[in-house]
Amino acid sequence: MCYFHIITQAYQTKSTQNISSFPNSYPSEVGSGFNVIDSCWRKDSKWASNRQKLADCGKGYGADARGGKNGAIYVVTDPSDHPIHPKKGTLRYGAIQKRPLWIIFKRDMSITLEGGELFISSYKTIDGRGARVEIANGPCLRLDNVSHVIIHGITIHNCLRGRLDLVRRDPDHLVNTSTIGQSDGDGIRVTSSSKIWIDHCYLSKCGDGLLDITQGSAAVTVSNNYFTQHNKVMLLGHSNMYPKDKKMHVTVVFNHFASGLGQRMPRVRYGYAHVANNKYDEWGFYAIGGSSHPTILSEGNHYTAQNDPRTKEVTKRISHDRRWKKWSWKSKNDLFFNGAYFVSSGKFWRPDYSRSQAFKVASAKGVPTSLTRDAGPLRCVENLPCRN
């Protein structure tokens, strides 16, 4: 039996375990402090009347995502879905509108999308605060050739392949998924898009990847999310034959990569990834991997390897090209536990953040507490600060 097959079998065994009291398996204790993103808004007990302040709080390459700021509030009142003729009050109806919208939810709801992925148009915020919102058991979310989108506080799990059929992309246009690519079961698929921020979501158990950012997408931040129970977690870059991803810049910060994950946390092709202040509980094959000469800085992360001696290395070069030794993969101020180690190569790269994007990477000692303890959707009640 080959090595990869052994690791995959080990992952599959774990991935079949139930998530107890879903979604209450998130860490429940709130730390004494917040990370730099949360500190911008979480102390405000009036968050419900000042929701759009969130758009000013991003950091990293996706910090300039405006979402639906200065647009109208759209309230989702109906959890049903229709891929071609969505009703007013449903999530799909709001997401495909051409004008800026800040989308919120009237109550707790579970949404199963019908037919095809839900296309999210530019200048949208999907804000799950104040409700427990899950998208599950059908196709999930698609951002294609859009900009300025924020997705916050949503639980996404058990996403499935969509049908080859017509799906409404905006109020005036239908698209045929046989021509633009059938949904393959990703939790969130981002293609040819920019200025995207995905924050405080929960992602697990999808048909393909939990989060794919590909086809020339750029200026993306993935922060404060809770990933669990899945093999292929996060893909940055479409394929080894797609050099347009050289322009891709992604910040992966303050996330909790929890139990039952196999690989791709993230896997990077061509582009640039700053992976900072994340908590890694384990990995079945590798944590950070890549091909096609990507540039990666791992900074201030907290890595804990499994007991299996074959899975101690954090990194994996998925290439037979011996020039990988020149790829810029560096570890700076990371902490490693239970034998975990990072194989560095190439020259040091420093992220070229603008003033609005820049943030100070905290000590890795604080990763399990104030920095990632509240990863995933928060519990938000009006007139009280949001808690986990």
Short mmCIF file of C-alpha atoms in Angstrom, two decimals:
data_model
loop_
_atom_site.label_atom_id
_atom_site.label_comp_id
_atom_site.label_asym_id
_atom_site.label_seq_id
_atom_site.Cartn_x
_atom_site.Cartn_y
_atom_site.Cartn_z
CA MET A 1 0.00 0.00 0.00
CA CYS A 2 1.45 3.39 -1.00
CA TYR A 3 2.20 6.09 1.56
CA PHE A 4 -0.41 8.51 0.22
CA HIS A 5 -3.10 5.84 0.39
CA ILE A 6 -2.23 5.10 4.01
CA ILE A 7 -2.55 8.77 4.95
CA THR A 8 -5.82 9.12 3.02
CA GLN A 9 -7.27 6.10 4.80
CA ALA A 10 -6.30 7.62 8.14
CA TYR A 11 -8.02 10.86 7.19
CA GLN A 12 -11.15 9.10 5.99
CA THR A 13 -11.46 7.29 9.29
CA LYS A 14 -11.47 10.60 11.13
CA SER A 15 -13.73 12.42 8.71
CA THR A 16 -16.60 10.02 9.37
CA GLN A 17 -16.82 11.03 13.03
CA ASN A 18 -19.84 13.14 13.92
CA ILE A 19 -19.40 16.74 14.98
CA SER A 20 -20.99 16.67 18.38
CA SER A 21 -23.78 19.20 19.04
CA PHE A 22 -23.21 20.85 15.65
CA PRO A 23 -22.44 23.72 15.42
CA ASN A 24 -21.72 24.04 19.16
CA SER A 25 -18.37 22.31 18.64
CA TYR A 26 -16.79 25.73 18.19
CA PRO A 27 -14.59 26.82 21.10
CA SER A 28 -16.92 28.42 23.65
CA GLU A 29 -14.67 30.46 25.89
CA VAL A 30 -14.01 34.09 25.07
CA GLY A 31 -10.46 35.23 25.77
CA SER A 32 -9.50 38.42 27.59
CA GLY A 33 -8.42 40.07 24.34
CA PHE A 34 -9.14 40.05 20.62
CA ASN A 35 -7.02 39.82 17.51
CA VAL A 36 -6.52 42.97 15.46
CA ILE A 37 -9.55 42.33 13.22
CA ASP A 38 -12.01 41.53 16.01
CA SER A 39 -10.80 44.35 18.23
CA CYS A 40 -12.07 46.78 15.58
CA TRP A 41 -15.74 45.90 16.14
CA ARG A 42 -16.43 43.21 18.74
CA LYS A 43 -16.44 45.45 21.81
CA ASP A 44 -19.40 47.37 20.38
CA SER A 45 -22.65 46.26 22.02
CA LYS A 46 -24.53 48.29 19.38
CA TRP A 47 -23.22 46.13 16.52
CA ALA A 48 -26.77 45.46 15.23
CA SER A 49 -27.38 49.14 14.48
CA ASN A 50 -23.83 49.65 13.23
CA ARG A 51 -23.31 46.51 11.14
CA GLN A 52 -21.51 48.21 8.29
CA LYS A 53 -18.61 49.19 10.55
CA LEU A 54 -17.38 45.65 9.90
CA ALA A 55 -16.30 46.70 6.38
CA ASP A 56 -13.64 48.95 7.92
CA CYS A 57 -12.08 46.16 9.98
CA GLY A 58 -10.41 43.85 7.46
CA LYS A 59 -6.66 43.32 7.30
CA GLY A 60 -4.33 41.65 4.84
CA TYR A 61 -4.71 41.60 1.08
CA GLY A 62 -8.53 41.58 1.22
CA ALA A 63 -8.78 44.55 3.59
CA ASP A 64 -10.12 46.89 0.93
CA ALA A 65 -13.23 44.76 0.30
CA ARG A 66 -16.19 47.11 0.84
CA GLY A 67 -18.92 44.53 0.57
CA GLY A 68 -22.32 46.19 0.70
CA LYS A 69 -21.17 49.20 2.71
CA ASN A 70 -23.35 52.28 2.09
CA GLY A 71 -25.93 50.06 0.41
CA ALA A 72 -29.38 49.16 1.69
CA ILE A 73 -30.01 46.45 4.29
CA TYR A 74 -31.64 43.39 2.70
CA VAL A 75 -33.27 40.96 5.16
CA VAL A 76 -33.49 37.25 4.30
CA THR A 77 -36.87 36.08 5.58
CA ASP A 78 -37.36 32.90 3.53
CA PRO A 79 -34.93 29.92 3.57
CA SER A 80 -36.34 28.43 0.34
CA ASP A 81 -34.51 28.64 -2.98
CA HIS A 82 -35.15 28.54 -6.70
CA PRO A 83 -32.15 28.63 -9.06
CA ILE A 84 -33.97 30.43 -11.92
CA HIS A 85 -36.82 32.40 -10.31
CA PRO A 86 -35.72 33.23 -6.74
CA LYS A 87 -38.39 34.88 -4.58
CA LYS A 88 -37.90 38.21 -2.91
CA GLY A 89 -36.86 37.53 0.68
CA THR A 90 -34.61 34.60 -0.21
CA LEU A 91 -30.83 34.67 -0.03
CA ARG A 92 -30.39 34.05 -3.76
CA TYR A 93 -32.67 36.97 -4.66
CA GLY A 94 -30.55 39.39 -2.63
CA ALA A 95 -27.16 37.99 -3.60
CA ILE A 96 -27.68 38.38 -7.35
CA GLN A 97 -28.86 42.00 -7.31
CA LYS A 98 -26.65 44.49 -9.12
CA ARG A 99 -26.70 47.20 -6.45
CA PRO A 100 -24.72 47.20 -3.18
CA LEU A 101 -26.57 45.33 -0.42
CA TRP A 102 -25.81 44.38 3.18
CA ILE A 103 -27.60 41.04 3.56
CA ILE A 104 -28.74 39.93 7.03
CA PHE A 105 -31.10 37.21 8.33
CA LYS A 106 -34.36 37.66 10.21
CA ARG A 107 -34.00 34.44 12.20
CA ASP A 108 -32.05 31.19 12.45
CA MET A 109 -32.32 29.22 9.24
CA SER A 110 -30.91 26.30 7.28
CA ILE A 111 -30.71 26.92 3.53
CA THR A 112 -30.40 24.16 0.95
CA LEU A 113 -29.65 25.63 -2.46
CA GLU A 114 -31.37 23.98 -5.41
CA GLY A 115 -29.87 23.12 -8.79
CA GLY A 116 -26.69 25.18 -8.87
CA GLU A 117 -24.37 27.31 -6.82
CA LEU A 118 -25.51 30.65 -5.51
CA PHE A 119 -23.75 33.40 -7.49
CA ILE A 120 -22.88 36.41 -5.36
CA SER A 121 -22.65 39.72 -7.21
CA SER A 122 -20.18 42.53 -6.54
CA TYR A 123 -20.62 44.85 -3.56
CA LYS A 124 -22.39 42.40 -1.30
CA THR A 125 -21.99 41.51 2.36
CA ILE A 126 -23.58 38.31 3.64
CA ASP A 127 -23.69 38.93 7.39
CA GLY A 128 -24.86 36.07 9.61
CA ARG A 129 -24.59 37.95 12.91
CA GLY A 130 -27.69 37.73 15.07
CA ALA A 131 -28.83 34.38 13.65
CA ARG A 132 -27.51 30.86 13.24
CA VAL A 133 -27.36 30.45 9.49
CA GLU A 134 -26.22 27.32 7.70
CA ILE A 135 -25.93 26.55 4.00
CA ALA A 136 -25.82 22.79 3.57
CA ASN A 137 -26.83 19.65 1.70
CA GLY A 138 -26.78 21.17 -1.79
CA PRO A 139 -24.56 23.32 -3.98
CA CYS A 140 -23.00 26.23 -2.09
CA LEU A 141 -21.42 29.62 -2.83
CA ARG A 142 -19.77 30.98 -6.00
CA LEU A 143 -17.97 34.28 -6.56
CA ASP A 144 -17.13 34.60 -10.26
CA ASN A 145 -15.63 37.71 -11.84
CA VAL A 146 -16.80 39.95 -9.00
CA SER A 147 -15.22 42.31 -6.49
CA HIS A 148 -15.93 43.75 -3.04
CA VAL A 149 -17.63 40.78 -1.37
CA ILE A 150 -17.62 40.04 2.37
CA ILE A 151 -18.93 36.74 3.77
CA HIS A 152 -19.19 36.73 7.56
CA GLY A 153 -20.61 34.40 10.18
CA ILE A 154 -22.04 31.62 8.01
CA THR A 155 -21.88 27.85 8.62
CA ILE A 156 -21.22 25.92 5.39
CA HIS A 157 -21.14 22.12 5.34
CA ASN A 158 -22.01 19.04 3.30
CA CYS A 159 -21.92 20.92 0.00
CA LEU A 160 -22.77 18.79 -3.05
CA ARG A 161 -22.25 18.87 -6.80
CA GLY A 162 -24.80 20.94 -8.69
CA ARG A 163 -26.82 19.88 -11.71
CA LEU A 164 -25.93 20.78 -15.29
CA ASP A 165 -28.70 23.28 -15.71
CA LEU A 166 -29.62 26.96 -15.86
CA VAL A 167 -28.90 29.18 -12.86
CA ARG A 168 -29.67 32.87 -12.44
CA ARG A 169 -26.51 34.97 -12.20
CA ASP A 170 -28.19 38.38 -11.93
CA PRO A 171 -31.72 39.71 -12.48
CA ASP A 172 -31.19 39.90 -16.24
CA HIS A 173 -29.05 36.85 -17.04
CA LEU A 174 -29.17 33.09 -16.73
CA VAL A 175 -26.04 30.98 -17.10
CA ASN A 176 -25.74 27.37 -18.16
CA THR A 177 -23.50 25.47 -15.76
CA SER A 178 -22.47 23.16 -18.59
CA THR A 179 -20.57 26.09 -20.15
CA ILE A 180 -19.19 27.88 -17.08
CA GLY A 181 -18.32 24.79 -15.08
CA GLN A 182 -20.52 22.58 -12.97
CA SER A 183 -20.42 22.99 -9.22
CA ASP A 184 -18.15 20.25 -7.90
CA GLY A 185 -19.15 20.55 -4.26
CA ASP A 186 -16.87 23.33 -2.99
CA GLY A 187 -18.00 25.22 0.09
CA ILE A 188 -16.97 28.58 -1.37
CA ARG A 189 -15.53 28.87 -4.90
CA VAL A 190 -13.83 32.14 -5.84
CA THR A 191 -12.83 32.56 -9.51
CA SER A 192 -11.45 35.61 -11.34
CA SER A 193 -12.44 37.86 -8.43
CA SER A 194 -10.76 40.49 -6.25
CA LYS A 195 -11.18 42.34 -2.97
CA ILE A 196 -12.78 39.41 -1.17
CA TRP A 197 -12.96 38.87 2.61
CA ILE A 198 -14.19 35.62 4.21
CA ASP A 199 -14.40 35.97 8.00
CA HIS A 200 -15.76 34.01 11.00
CA CYS A 201 -17.29 31.17 8.97
CA TYR A 202 -17.44 27.45 9.72
CA LEU A 203 -16.63 25.04 6.88
CA SER A 204 -16.64 21.23 6.89
CA LYS A 205 -17.47 18.05 4.96
CA CYS A 206 -17.91 19.22 1.37
CA GLY A 207 -17.85 17.31 -1.90
CA ASP A 208 -14.56 18.82 -3.10
CA GLY A 209 -12.69 21.65 -1.40
CA LEU A 210 -13.89 23.76 1.49
CA LEU A 211 -12.52 26.93 -0.12
CA ASP A 212 -11.05 27.36 -3.63
CA ILE A 213 -9.54 30.69 -4.76
CA THR A 214 -8.43 30.37 -8.37
CA GLN A 215 -8.30 31.68 -11.95
CA GLY A 216 -6.54 34.96 -11.37
CA SER A 217 -8.30 35.94 -8.15
CA ALA A 218 -6.40 38.50 -6.08
CA ALA A 219 -6.62 40.66 -2.96
CA VAL A 220 -8.26 38.08 -0.67
CA THR A 221 -8.27 37.68 3.11
CA VAL A 222 -9.40 34.47 4.83
CA SER A 223 -9.66 35.14 8.57
CA ASN A 224 -11.16 33.86 11.82
CA ASN A 225 -12.65 30.75 10.19
CA TYR A 226 -13.06 27.28 11.70
CA PHE A 227 -12.19 24.39 9.37
CA THR A 228 -12.76 20.76 10.33
CA GLN A 229 -13.58 17.23 9.10
CA HIS A 230 -12.41 17.43 5.51
CA ASN A 231 -9.52 16.30 3.30
CA LYS A 232 -8.77 19.10 0.81
CA VAL A 233 -9.24 22.33 2.72
CA MET A 234 -8.07 25.39 0.76
CA LEU A 235 -6.75 25.68 -2.79
CA LEU A 236 -5.03 28.87 -3.97
CA GLY A 237 -4.39 28.63 -7.71
CA HIS A 238 -6.27 26.89 -10.50
CA SER A 239 -3.70 24.50 -12.00
CA ASN A 240 -0.04 24.18 -12.90
CA MET A 241 -1.02 25.28 -16.42
CA TYR A 242 -2.66 28.54 -15.32
CA PRO A 243 0.09 31.17 -14.87
CA LYS A 244 -2.47 34.00 -14.51
CA ASP A 245 -2.50 33.04 -10.83
CA LYS A 246 0.93 34.68 -10.51
CA LYS A 247 -0.93 37.86 -9.53
CA MET A 248 -2.78 36.13 -6.69
CA HIS A 249 -2.14 37.58 -3.21
CA VAL A 250 -3.96 35.95 -0.28
CA THR A 251 -3.75 36.48 3.48
CA VAL A 252 -4.69 33.49 5.67
CA VAL A 253 -4.85 34.74 9.26
CA PHE A 254 -6.38 33.88 12.68
CA ASN A 255 -8.01 30.66 11.42
CA HIS A 256 -8.38 27.42 13.37
CA PHE A 257 -7.55 24.32 11.32
CA ALA A 258 -9.06 21.77 13.66
CA SER A 259 -9.36 17.98 13.75
CA GLY A 260 -9.97 15.66 10.82
CA LEU A 261 -8.23 17.70 8.11
CA GLY A 262 -6.05 16.07 5.49
CA GLN A 263 -4.17 18.64 3.40
CA ARG A 264 -4.22 22.06 1.65
CA MET A 265 -4.14 24.50 4.55
CA PRO A 266 -3.48 25.99 2.02
CA ARG A 267 -2.04 24.53 -1.20
CA VAL A 268 -0.65 27.35 -3.36
CA ARG A 269 0.12 27.52 -7.09
CA TYR A 270 2.08 30.44 -8.57
CA GLY A 271 0.83 33.18 -6.26
CA TYR A 272 1.73 34.76 -2.94
CA ALA A 273 0.37 33.61 0.43
CA HIS A 274 0.95 35.15 3.85
CA VAL A 275 -0.11 32.53 6.41
CA ALA A 276 -0.08 34.10 9.87
CA ASN A 277 -1.28 33.43 13.44
CA ASN A 278 -3.27 30.30 12.58
CA LYS A 279 -3.78 27.28 14.82
CA TYR A 280 -3.14 23.84 13.30
CA ASP A 281 -4.35 20.95 15.45
CA GLU A 282 -3.20 18.24 13.03
CA TRP A 283 -2.92 17.26 9.38
CA GLY A 284 -3.24 13.91 7.68
CA PHE A 285 -0.83 14.45 4.78
CA TYR A 286 0.60 17.98 4.97
CA ALA A 287 -0.51 21.42 6.16
CA ILE A 288 1.05 23.85 3.67
CA GLY A 289 1.83 22.70 0.15
CA GLY A 290 2.33 23.99 -3.33
CA SER A 291 3.57 23.68 -6.88
CA SER A 292 4.55 25.97 -9.78
CA HIS A 293 6.90 28.21 -7.82
CA PRO A 294 4.57 29.79 -5.24
CA THR A 295 5.78 32.23 -2.59
CA ILE A 296 4.78 31.48 1.01
CA LEU A 297 5.53 33.15 4.33
CA SER A 298 4.44 31.21 7.41
CA GLU A 299 4.56 33.62 10.33
CA GLY A 300 3.56 33.26 13.97
CA ASN A 301 1.59 30.04 13.49
CA HIS A 302 1.00 27.28 16.05
CA TYR A 303 1.61 23.83 14.52
CA THR A 304 0.88 20.56 16.33
CA ALA A 305 1.60 17.34 14.44
CA GLN A 306 -0.18 14.01 14.90
CA ASN A 307 1.59 11.18 16.68
CA ASP A 308 2.16 9.36 13.36
CA PRO A 309 5.88 9.82 12.56
CA ARG A 310 5.09 10.04 8.82
CA THR A 311 3.07 13.25 9.20
CA LYS A 312 5.43 15.53 11.10
CA GLU A 313 6.43 17.78 8.19
CA VAL A 314 4.26 20.87 7.79
CA THR A 315 5.27 21.41 4.16
CA LYS A 316 4.89 19.50 0.90
CA ARG A 317 6.36 20.47 -2.48
CA ILE A 318 4.09 18.80 -5.02
CA SER A 319 6.62 18.83 -7.82
CA HIS A 320 9.42 16.81 -9.41
CA ASP A 321 11.20 20.06 -10.28
CA ARG A 322 14.45 20.21 -8.34
CA ARG A 323 14.36 23.99 -8.59
CA TRP A 324 11.96 23.96 -5.63
CA LYS A 325 14.94 24.80 -3.45
CA LYS A 326 14.73 28.32 -4.91
CA TRP A 327 11.04 28.74 -4.12
CA SER A 328 10.53 31.31 -1.36
CA TRP A 329 8.98 29.30 1.49
CA LYS A 330 9.94 30.68 4.88
CA SER A 331 8.95 30.14 8.48
CA LYS A 332 9.21 33.13 10.82
CA ASN A 333 8.46 32.97 14.56
CA ASP A 334 6.29 29.85 14.22
CA LEU A 335 5.87 27.43 17.12
CA PHE A 336 6.09 23.67 16.51
CA PHE A 337 4.81 20.87 18.77
CA ASN A 338 4.90 17.08 18.84
CA GLY A 339 7.75 16.92 16.32
CA ALA A 340 6.25 19.22 13.68
CA TYR A 341 8.77 20.95 11.40
CA PHE A 342 8.83 23.29 8.40
CA VAL A 343 11.21 22.86 5.45
CA SER A 344 12.25 26.33 4.28
CA SER A 345 13.73 27.29 0.93
CA GLY A 346 14.69 30.27 -1.20
CA LYS A 347 14.91 33.92 -0.28
CA PHE A 348 12.83 35.67 2.34
CA TRP A 349 9.72 37.49 1.06
CA ARG A 350 7.96 40.24 2.96
CA PRO A 351 4.28 40.94 2.14
CA ASP A 352 3.88 44.22 0.27
CA TYR A 353 0.87 45.46 2.23
CA SER A 354 -0.52 48.95 1.81
CA ARG A 355 -1.20 51.06 4.89
CA SER A 356 -4.82 49.90 5.08
CA GLN A 357 -3.87 46.23 4.67
CA ALA A 358 -0.91 46.08 7.07
CA PHE A 359 -1.10 44.50 10.51
CA LYS A 360 1.39 43.42 13.15
CA VAL A 361 1.71 39.64 13.38
CA ALA A 362 1.33 38.67 17.02
CA SER A 363 3.39 36.16 18.97
CA ALA A 364 2.51 32.55 18.20
CA LYS A 365 2.11 32.01 21.95
CA GLY A 366 -1.21 33.82 21.79
CA VAL A 367 -2.61 31.80 18.89
CA PRO A 368 -4.55 29.19 20.95
CA THR A 369 -6.07 31.88 23.18
CA SER A 370 -6.97 35.41 22.14
CA LEU A 371 -6.06 35.06 18.46
CA THR A 372 -8.04 32.00 17.30
CA ARG A 373 -10.16 30.88 20.26
CA ASP A 374 -13.23 32.56 18.77
CA ALA A 375 -12.78 31.28 15.20
CA GLY A 376 -16.03 30.41 13.46
CA PRO A 377 -19.45 32.11 13.66
CA LEU A 378 -20.07 34.15 16.79
CA ARG A 379 -23.17 34.29 18.95
CA CYS A 380 -24.47 37.81 18.61
CA VAL A 381 -27.39 39.21 20.63
CA GLU A 382 -28.60 42.78 20.26
CA ASN A 383 -27.24 45.21 22.84
CA LEU A 384 -24.49 42.82 23.87
CA PRO A 385 -21.01 42.28 22.40
CA CYS A 386 -20.73 39.22 20.18
CA ARG A 387 -19.37 36.12 21.92
CA ASN A 388 -18.45 32.58 20.98
#
